[in-house]
Amino acid sequence: LVLSLAWLGPALGGEDEDEEVIEEEEKKEDEVLSDEIKEEDNVLVLHEHNFARALSEHQLLLVEFYAPWCGHCQQLAPAFAQAATELRNESSPVRLGKVDATAQTALATEFGITSYPTLKLFRDGNRTHPLAYTGRMDSQGIVRWMQRRAGPSATLLQDTDTIAAFINSQDLVVVGFFKDLRGEAAQAFFEVAAEMVDMTFGVAEAAELFQVYGLSADTVCLFKKFDERQTNFPVDLARGLDTAELTRLLRIHSLQLVMEFTNETSNQIFGAKIPHHMLLFLNSSSPEQLSLRDGFRAAAGGFRGQVLFVVVDVTGHGADVLPFFGMTAADAPTLRLVKMENNRKYQMEQDNFSDSAIRSFIQAVLDGKVKPHLLSEEPPEDWDTRPVKVLVGKTFEQVAFDETKNVFVKFYAPWCPHCQAMAAAWEELAERYKDREDIVIAEMDSTANELENITIHGYPTLHYFPAGPGRKMVEYKSTRDVETFSKFLENGGMLPEEPP
């Protein structure tokens, strides 16, 4: 800009204006080079020239590295500002800052920023080992995560009255009993407490408190106002306290033995990372169906940590998940077991709601003695009359593994925008090969049809099934356009190597 105006100045007779522009540019450059720290909505605006000063002035500094064009960053911005305001109003040693990582490339490189937003916590001015933020991306989550790191992560409980009041204060609390609060086991417990901000932690070392709660060695206790009232996790004398294992156990045992699937509990249910879910679908308006919960609950105790038991009301929040199981409300009451790693669903041959029948069914699934229940639509009457053949679960095997055909299949979801974007190219490809006897272009709606040995993890997924014996399958991972598809097909399910 300065050079452009310098060229134009003599012609325009604007010499004074040029000097003003140059002075303004120099002023802006001085501002950028300054280590002054400005704020926007109580969030420190940081760059490479004031970053060191910010670290030296603030004991705990949570920094968001963002990109101005990033939708997730734009969504986070008001929550981040609200958290910054709340923490500042309570005179916390914590401050929040932000760095435009697209402009401050030196900082982005130094801290290994590869995605946006990325949040890192800097403690006591140390810029070599920042801590990755692991909390929720909302104002409350940020505030609680930072509060745990600003103060003690667990409340010290020194006498019987204090610990009793602490245990009764909430539906669920965690108390660590340690004979040495400076020992390794206690320090590991404090780490867990700092991370699990959605639970309340206390710690005790008084010998009388060990006695009151029936303990003789270091133990972590989960106190609940539901199910069993106290669950103990003794510290292994040889291995000490494993933070990952304690976190897993607390997550599992903090859930009710039988969960009701609601809008409020859905995050807990899916966040528990329990490998199997046993579901009882019922209509809550029917007293007869509600009574089935007793047998369901009686079966749950023996599978804790391995199978999560969930009651789904088909007339409430559970109505939204019925299509995933190929069900309607009229199918209730019924039982399903889901293997979470691949969404395989298992169904009793005939529903039996007794606790012994439920236990036997679950054990048979865990032992691999039950085949999954696979969804399938009915094949459309005209499934093979159009250039793109329409496959369903029932017809997939006979088409895809026909030894005389090379079959190229698109697995899609009707609501998927990526699938919709490539629909025209897939139709054009099918039109191009409609007269080839040895090539079939097909598609299958994977939200309504399931296959026993093929799991679809994303949409669209493209698989090629070459002619000949052996049930071979090749996943297509290249560009989704007609010409590249054609090269792939003409080369027998491989893209030809391009010359360098």
XYZ file of C-alpha atoms in Angstrom:
500
model
C 0.000 0.000 0.000
C 2.797 2.440 0.911
C 4.686 1.712 -2.317
C 1.529 2.139 -4.405
C 0.823 5.526 -2.879
C 4.464 6.572 -3.320
C 4.152 5.876 -7.063
C 0.891 7.745 -7.334
C 1.774 10.629 -5.014
C 3.603 12.974 -7.423
C 0.902 12.609 -10.045
C -1.846 13.321 -7.514
C 0.017 16.048 -5.673
C -0.590 14.198 -2.368
C 2.832 14.438 -0.710
C 1.465 15.207 2.781
C -1.013 12.333 2.536
C 1.874 9.960 1.715
C 3.732 10.974 4.860
C 0.595 10.428 6.963
C 0.083 6.939 5.499
C 3.719 5.998 6.116
C 3.503 7.236 9.706
C 0.284 5.240 10.218
C 1.889 2.048 8.852
C 4.936 2.534 11.114
C 2.624 3.094 14.078
C 0.770 -0.165 13.340
C 4.077 -2.028 13.026
C 5.222 -0.689 16.411
C 1.960 -1.889 17.969
C 2.457 -5.398 16.622
C 6.033 -5.563 17.906
C 5.017 -4.376 21.384
C 4.597 -6.830 24.256
C 1.483 -4.988 25.417
C -1.384 -7.399 26.086
C -4.828 -6.346 24.938
C -8.084 -8.030 25.939
C -11.338 -8.881 24.199
C -14.194 -9.936 26.513
C -11.649 -10.734 29.270
C -9.689 -12.990 26.892
C -6.032 -12.007 26.407
C -5.153 -11.414 22.744
C -1.752 -13.057 22.314
C 0.903 -13.083 19.616
C 4.572 -13.979 19.402
C 5.715 -10.627 20.839
C 3.605 -10.695 24.023
C 3.305 -14.443 24.629
C 6.339 -14.650 26.943
C 5.054 -11.724 28.981
C 1.647 -13.376 29.372
C 3.299 -16.575 30.623
C 5.407 -14.662 33.145
C 2.433 -12.692 34.499
C -0.119 -15.504 34.849
C 0.389 -18.671 36.886
C -2.233 -20.635 34.939
C -2.903 -19.614 31.356
C -5.302 -21.540 29.111
C -4.686 -20.606 25.476
C -6.992 -21.286 22.558
C -5.214 -21.611 19.212
C -7.859 -20.843 16.586
C -8.462 -20.026 12.934
C -10.828 -17.115 12.155
C -12.619 -19.142 9.440
C -13.113 -22.257 11.604
C -16.781 -22.948 12.425
C -15.936 -24.867 15.614
C -13.813 -21.906 16.788
C -16.650 -19.484 16.089
C -19.011 -21.725 18.046
C -16.603 -21.925 20.995
C -15.843 -18.174 21.127
C -18.818 -16.995 23.278
C -18.399 -19.900 25.735
C -14.665 -19.228 25.990
C -15.320 -15.528 26.692
C -17.978 -16.379 29.284
C -15.587 -18.753 31.060
C -12.872 -16.075 31.029
C -15.283 -13.593 32.618
C -16.453 -16.027 35.316
C -12.905 -16.971 36.303
C -11.818 -13.347 36.434
C -14.823 -12.342 38.548
C -13.944 -14.943 41.188
C -10.364 -13.605 41.418
C -8.932 -16.890 40.162
C -5.215 -17.097 39.293
C -6.428 -18.518 35.973
C -6.549 -16.427 32.804
C -7.690 -17.327 29.308
C -5.955 -16.208 26.140
C -6.269 -16.757 22.401
C -3.877 -16.942 19.464
C -4.821 -16.658 15.804
C -2.744 -19.637 14.700
C -3.101 -18.760 11.013
C -1.389 -15.407 11.594
C 0.999 -16.413 14.389
C 2.625 -19.276 12.520
C 5.752 -19.323 14.720
C 3.645 -20.038 17.806
C 1.527 -22.574 15.932
C 4.679 -24.429 14.853
C 6.266 -24.259 18.319
C 3.237 -25.853 19.978
C 2.440 -28.345 17.206
C -0.987 -26.938 16.299
C -2.519 -29.083 13.546
C -6.262 -28.601 14.135
C -8.625 -25.914 15.387
C -9.530 -25.102 18.037
C -6.675 -26.533 20.151
C -6.550 -25.569 23.834
C -3.373 -25.831 25.930
C -2.723 -24.998 29.584
C 0.551 -23.282 30.520
C 1.541 -23.497 34.194
C 4.069 -21.288 36.026
C 5.472 -19.803 32.826
C 6.615 -23.150 31.433
C 6.220 -23.100 27.651
C 7.988 -26.392 26.894
C 5.416 -28.792 28.402
C 1.895 -27.338 28.103
C -0.975 -29.589 29.183
C -3.613 -30.526 26.589
C -7.147 -29.456 27.540
C -9.379 -32.494 28.049
C -12.601 -30.944 29.351
C -15.945 -30.156 27.740
C -16.089 -27.415 25.126
C -18.584 -25.212 26.966
C -18.236 -22.431 29.539
C -19.109 -24.587 32.553
C -16.749 -27.347 31.443
C -13.874 -24.892 30.963
C -14.482 -23.204 34.337
C -14.645 -26.479 36.276
C -11.587 -27.921 34.517
C -9.561 -24.825 35.338
C -10.819 -24.604 38.931
C -9.567 -28.149 39.553
C -6.114 -27.083 38.397
C -6.109 -23.795 40.291
C -6.908 -25.303 43.695
C -6.703 -28.675 45.409
C -8.472 -31.260 43.250
C -9.819 -33.033 46.358
C -11.172 -31.627 49.634
C -9.248 -32.641 52.783
C -11.651 -34.384 55.210
C -10.246 -34.425 58.752
C -12.981 -35.724 61.077
C -16.111 -37.886 61.127
C -18.588 -34.993 61.004
C -16.865 -33.358 58.018
C -16.630 -36.578 56.001
C -20.257 -37.539 56.783
C -21.491 -34.112 55.632
C -19.324 -34.381 52.493
C -20.722 -37.828 51.615
C -24.316 -36.667 52.160
C -23.864 -33.455 50.172
C -24.378 -35.065 46.755
C -25.762 -38.186 45.112
C -22.252 -39.363 44.298
C -18.825 -38.490 45.753
C -15.378 -40.093 45.658
C -13.158 -40.253 48.757
C -9.559 -41.455 48.732
C -8.289 -42.899 52.002
C -4.471 -42.716 52.093
C -2.117 -43.169 55.031
C 0.394 -40.852 53.337
C -1.028 -37.955 51.331
C 2.423 -37.298 49.865
C 2.830 -40.862 48.629
C 2.623 -42.011 45.010
C -0.868 -43.504 45.334
C -2.310 -40.269 46.749
C -0.615 -38.192 44.034
C -2.112 -40.460 41.362
C -5.531 -39.997 43.007
C -5.128 -36.201 42.835
C -4.352 -36.535 39.106
C -7.584 -38.467 38.542
C -9.533 -35.916 40.594
C -8.139 -33.049 38.508
C -9.244 -34.764 35.303
C -12.723 -36.008 36.292
C -14.308 -32.597 36.819
C -17.872 -33.943 36.698
C -17.358 -35.759 40.022
C -16.600 -34.390 43.508
C -13.496 -35.736 45.269
C -12.403 -35.779 48.884
C -9.350 -37.224 50.606
C -8.714 -38.506 54.139
C -5.688 -39.774 56.085
C -6.880 -39.870 59.721
C -6.676 -43.388 61.177
C -10.095 -43.060 62.839
C -11.720 -42.446 59.432
C -10.199 -45.646 58.040
C -11.790 -47.462 60.997
C -15.221 -45.818 60.623
C -15.520 -46.943 56.991
C -14.124 -50.444 57.565
C -10.786 -49.932 55.820
C -7.328 -51.162 56.760
C -5.264 -50.099 53.711
C -5.219 -47.338 51.096
C -8.572 -47.430 49.296
C -10.637 -45.279 46.969
C -14.328 -45.337 47.910
C -17.287 -44.343 45.749
C -20.259 -43.262 47.886
C -23.689 -43.233 46.195
C -27.276 -42.538 47.170
C -28.434 -45.288 44.804
C -27.738 -48.990 44.212
C -24.998 -50.248 46.547
C -24.144 -47.305 48.829
C -20.380 -47.807 49.017
C -18.043 -49.353 46.437
C -14.392 -49.859 47.424
C -11.386 -49.933 45.090
C -8.363 -51.054 47.165
C -4.954 -49.822 46.001
C -2.846 -52.712 44.734
C 0.202 -53.013 47.011
C 2.485 -54.159 44.178
C 1.280 -52.006 41.270
C 0.099 -48.958 43.174
C -2.801 -46.909 41.849
C -3.270 -46.983 38.070
C -4.917 -43.710 37.014
C -6.453 -45.100 33.796
C -7.916 -48.114 35.576
C -9.324 -46.019 38.450
C -10.882 -43.605 35.956
C -12.520 -46.529 34.125
C -13.867 -48.069 37.330
C -15.257 -44.765 38.591
C -16.989 -44.164 35.249
C -18.561 -47.627 35.295
C -19.680 -47.641 38.933
C -20.932 -44.039 38.903
C -23.712 -45.153 36.555
C -26.888 -46.610 37.951
C -27.117 -50.390 37.598
C -30.022 -49.864 35.171
C -30.096 -46.584 33.241
C -33.172 -44.863 31.838
C -32.442 -43.583 28.322
C -33.270 -39.858 28.370
C -31.904 -36.677 26.872
C -30.046 -36.064 30.144
C -28.489 -39.544 30.457
C -27.611 -40.246 26.811
C -24.134 -38.668 27.094
C -23.391 -40.754 30.193
C -24.573 -43.925 28.493
C -22.495 -43.489 25.359
C -19.528 -41.988 27.233
C -19.229 -44.924 29.655
C -17.232 -47.002 27.122
C -18.878 -50.229 28.235
C -18.513 -52.722 25.351
C -22.099 -54.071 25.290
C -25.494 -52.477 25.906
C -28.530 -54.585 26.854
C -31.730 -52.707 26.011
C -35.270 -53.236 27.253
C -37.736 -51.438 24.982
C -41.082 -50.806 26.669
C -44.099 -48.521 26.616
C -44.098 -46.550 29.890
C -47.873 -46.046 29.715
C -48.380 -49.799 30.207
C -48.146 -50.989 33.866
C -47.701 -54.540 32.616
C -44.658 -53.562 30.551
C -43.216 -51.432 33.363
C -43.239 -54.488 35.632
C -40.717 -56.166 33.302
C -38.022 -53.893 34.718
C -37.756 -56.071 37.853
C -36.413 -59.125 36.006
C -34.222 -56.877 33.856
C -32.665 -55.309 36.950
C -32.154 -58.678 38.636
C -30.070 -59.814 35.649
C -27.858 -56.704 35.592
C -25.647 -57.175 38.650
C -23.520 -59.995 37.276
C -22.449 -58.082 34.144
C -21.401 -54.735 35.616
C -18.611 -53.143 33.580
C -19.126 -55.591 30.726
C -22.770 -54.926 29.822
C -24.701 -51.710 30.471
C -28.434 -52.255 31.074
C -30.680 -49.535 29.622
C -34.461 -49.097 29.662
C -35.782 -47.353 26.529
C -39.279 -45.821 26.561
C -40.609 -46.121 23.001
C -43.079 -43.274 23.634
C -40.434 -40.881 24.982
C -36.839 -40.004 24.071
C -36.329 -43.592 22.916
C -38.633 -43.126 19.932
C -35.737 -41.466 18.084
C -33.561 -44.603 18.198
C -36.202 -47.067 16.959
C -35.240 -46.727 13.247
C -31.648 -47.704 14.106
C -33.030 -51.068 15.251
C -35.567 -51.350 12.413
C -38.350 -51.189 14.982
C -41.570 -49.304 15.686
C -43.270 -48.572 19.004
C -45.612 -51.512 18.368
C -42.651 -53.924 18.781
C -42.409 -53.159 22.523
C -41.819 -54.884 24.830
C -38.688 -56.452 23.393
C -34.989 -56.933 24.163
C -31.861 -56.182 22.131
C -28.154 -56.466 22.863
C -25.739 -54.176 20.993
C -21.987 -54.741 20.606
C -20.724 -51.156 20.650
C -17.504 -51.641 18.649
C -19.366 -52.517 15.443
C -23.068 -51.848 16.236
C -23.929 -55.543 15.812
C -27.396 -56.192 17.246
C -28.558 -59.433 18.853
C -32.141 -60.534 19.448
C -33.638 -63.465 21.341
C -35.481 -65.952 19.135
C -38.447 -65.312 21.375
C -38.518 -62.562 24.002
C -38.323 -63.948 27.533
C -38.124 -61.303 30.240
C -37.150 -63.484 33.215
C -33.803 -62.660 34.820
C -32.452 -66.184 34.170
C -33.389 -66.043 30.478
C -31.789 -62.618 30.090
C -28.582 -63.783 31.782
C -28.416 -66.895 29.603
C -28.982 -64.890 26.424
C -26.264 -62.355 27.288
C -23.748 -65.053 28.174
C -24.469 -66.873 24.903
C -23.781 -63.649 22.957
C -20.556 -63.011 24.888
C -19.468 -66.590 24.171
C -20.068 -66.113 20.429
C -22.927 -68.621 20.285
C -25.551 -66.201 18.884
C -25.546 -64.768 15.377
C -26.252 -61.044 15.007
C -29.711 -59.907 13.957
C -29.158 -58.102 10.650
C -31.458 -55.407 9.295
C -32.631 -55.736 5.725
C -35.178 -53.981 3.583
C -37.200 -55.907 1.028
C -35.625 -55.687 -2.450
C -37.455 -53.225 -4.721
C -39.214 -54.870 -7.662
C -37.116 -52.851 -10.110
C -33.811 -53.258 -8.216
C -31.887 -54.391 -11.324
C -33.668 -52.484 -14.112
C -31.843 -49.156 -13.668
C -28.104 -48.665 -14.408
C -27.383 -48.454 -10.641
C -28.491 -51.740 -9.060
C -30.187 -51.395 -5.653
C -28.940 -53.929 -3.094
C -30.415 -54.812 0.299
C -29.153 -57.084 3.056
C -31.051 -60.091 1.698
C -29.688 -59.805 -1.855
C -26.168 -58.528 -1.212
C -24.359 -61.890 -1.076
C -25.720 -63.245 -4.340
C -24.852 -60.059 -6.258
C -21.564 -58.900 -4.701
C -19.974 -62.356 -4.652
C -21.171 -63.498 -8.076
C -17.971 -65.067 -9.449
C -18.776 -63.936 -13.005
C -19.130 -60.223 -12.171
C -16.931 -57.346 -11.035
C -19.205 -55.477 -8.615
C -18.563 -51.883 -7.474
C -20.792 -50.945 -4.492
C -21.505 -47.599 -2.883
C -22.571 -47.934 0.782
C -24.415 -44.734 1.684
C -26.743 -42.996 4.127
C -29.732 -41.059 2.696
C -29.012 -38.039 4.905
C -25.257 -37.883 4.108
C -24.284 -34.713 2.138
C -21.102 -36.368 0.772
C -23.215 -39.207 -0.608
C -25.623 -36.732 -2.169
C -22.722 -34.813 -3.727
C -21.363 -37.888 -5.526
C -24.780 -39.321 -6.537
C -24.661 -37.818 -10.045
C -21.149 -39.204 -10.696
C -22.264 -42.672 -9.575
C -25.270 -42.552 -11.918
C -23.052 -41.424 -14.803
C -20.599 -44.241 -14.076
C -23.424 -46.793 -14.108
C -24.735 -45.386 -17.384
C -21.266 -45.744 -18.896
C -21.043 -49.456 -17.964
C -24.694 -50.502 -18.264
C -23.991 -52.641 -21.340
C -20.989 -54.434 -19.808
C -22.026 -57.923 -18.705
C -18.995 -58.293 -16.442
C -19.354 -55.015 -14.472
C -22.115 -54.109 -12.012
C -22.470 -50.663 -10.427
C -24.598 -50.895 -7.283
C -25.542 -49.097 -4.090
C -26.894 -50.030 -0.663
C -28.495 -47.905 2.075
C -26.365 -48.964 5.061
C -28.684 -47.333 7.582
C -31.425 -49.837 6.711
C -29.354 -52.873 5.688
C -26.599 -54.663 7.595
C -24.053 -57.306 6.605
C -22.519 -59.953 8.852
C -18.882 -59.628 7.804
C -18.701 -56.056 6.507
C -18.940 -53.085 8.884
C -19.423 -49.636 7.387
C -17.862 -46.897 9.547
C -18.416 -43.825 7.360
C -20.384 -42.606 4.354
C -19.978 -43.025 1.505
C -17.809 -46.168 1.607
C -16.929 -47.743 -1.747
C -15.990 -51.425 -2.069
C -15.046 -53.378 -5.191
C -15.758 -57.119 -5.359
C -13.732 -58.671 -8.227
C -14.957 -61.630 -10.246
C -13.624 -65.071 -9.457
C -13.456 -67.298 -6.369
C -12.265 -66.265 -2.927
C -14.794 -63.595 -1.838
C -12.256 -60.798 -2.321
C -13.025 -57.171 -1.456
C -11.050 -54.005 -2.271
C -11.823 -50.653 -0.632
C -11.719 -47.701 -3.023
C -10.020 -44.677 -1.409
C -9.225 -42.326 -4.289
C -10.901 -39.354 -5.955
C -14.668 -39.649 -6.364
C -15.183 -38.695 -10.002
C -16.285 -40.641 -13.053
C -12.919 -40.668 -14.832
C -10.998 -41.975 -11.812
C -13.713 -44.566 -11.144
C -13.378 -45.715 -14.765
C -9.588 -46.031 -14.549
C -10.058 -48.115 -11.400
C -12.550 -50.453 -13.091
C -10.605 -50.780 -16.372
C -7.468 -51.665 -14.409
C -9.144 -54.525 -12.545
C -9.769 -52.824 -9.225
C -6.483 -50.922 -9.021
C -5.576 -47.418 -10.082
C -2.764 -47.444 -12.660
C 0.473 -45.895 -11.443
C 0.820 -42.359 -12.768
C 4.193 -41.397 -14.312
C 6.236 -39.127 -11.990
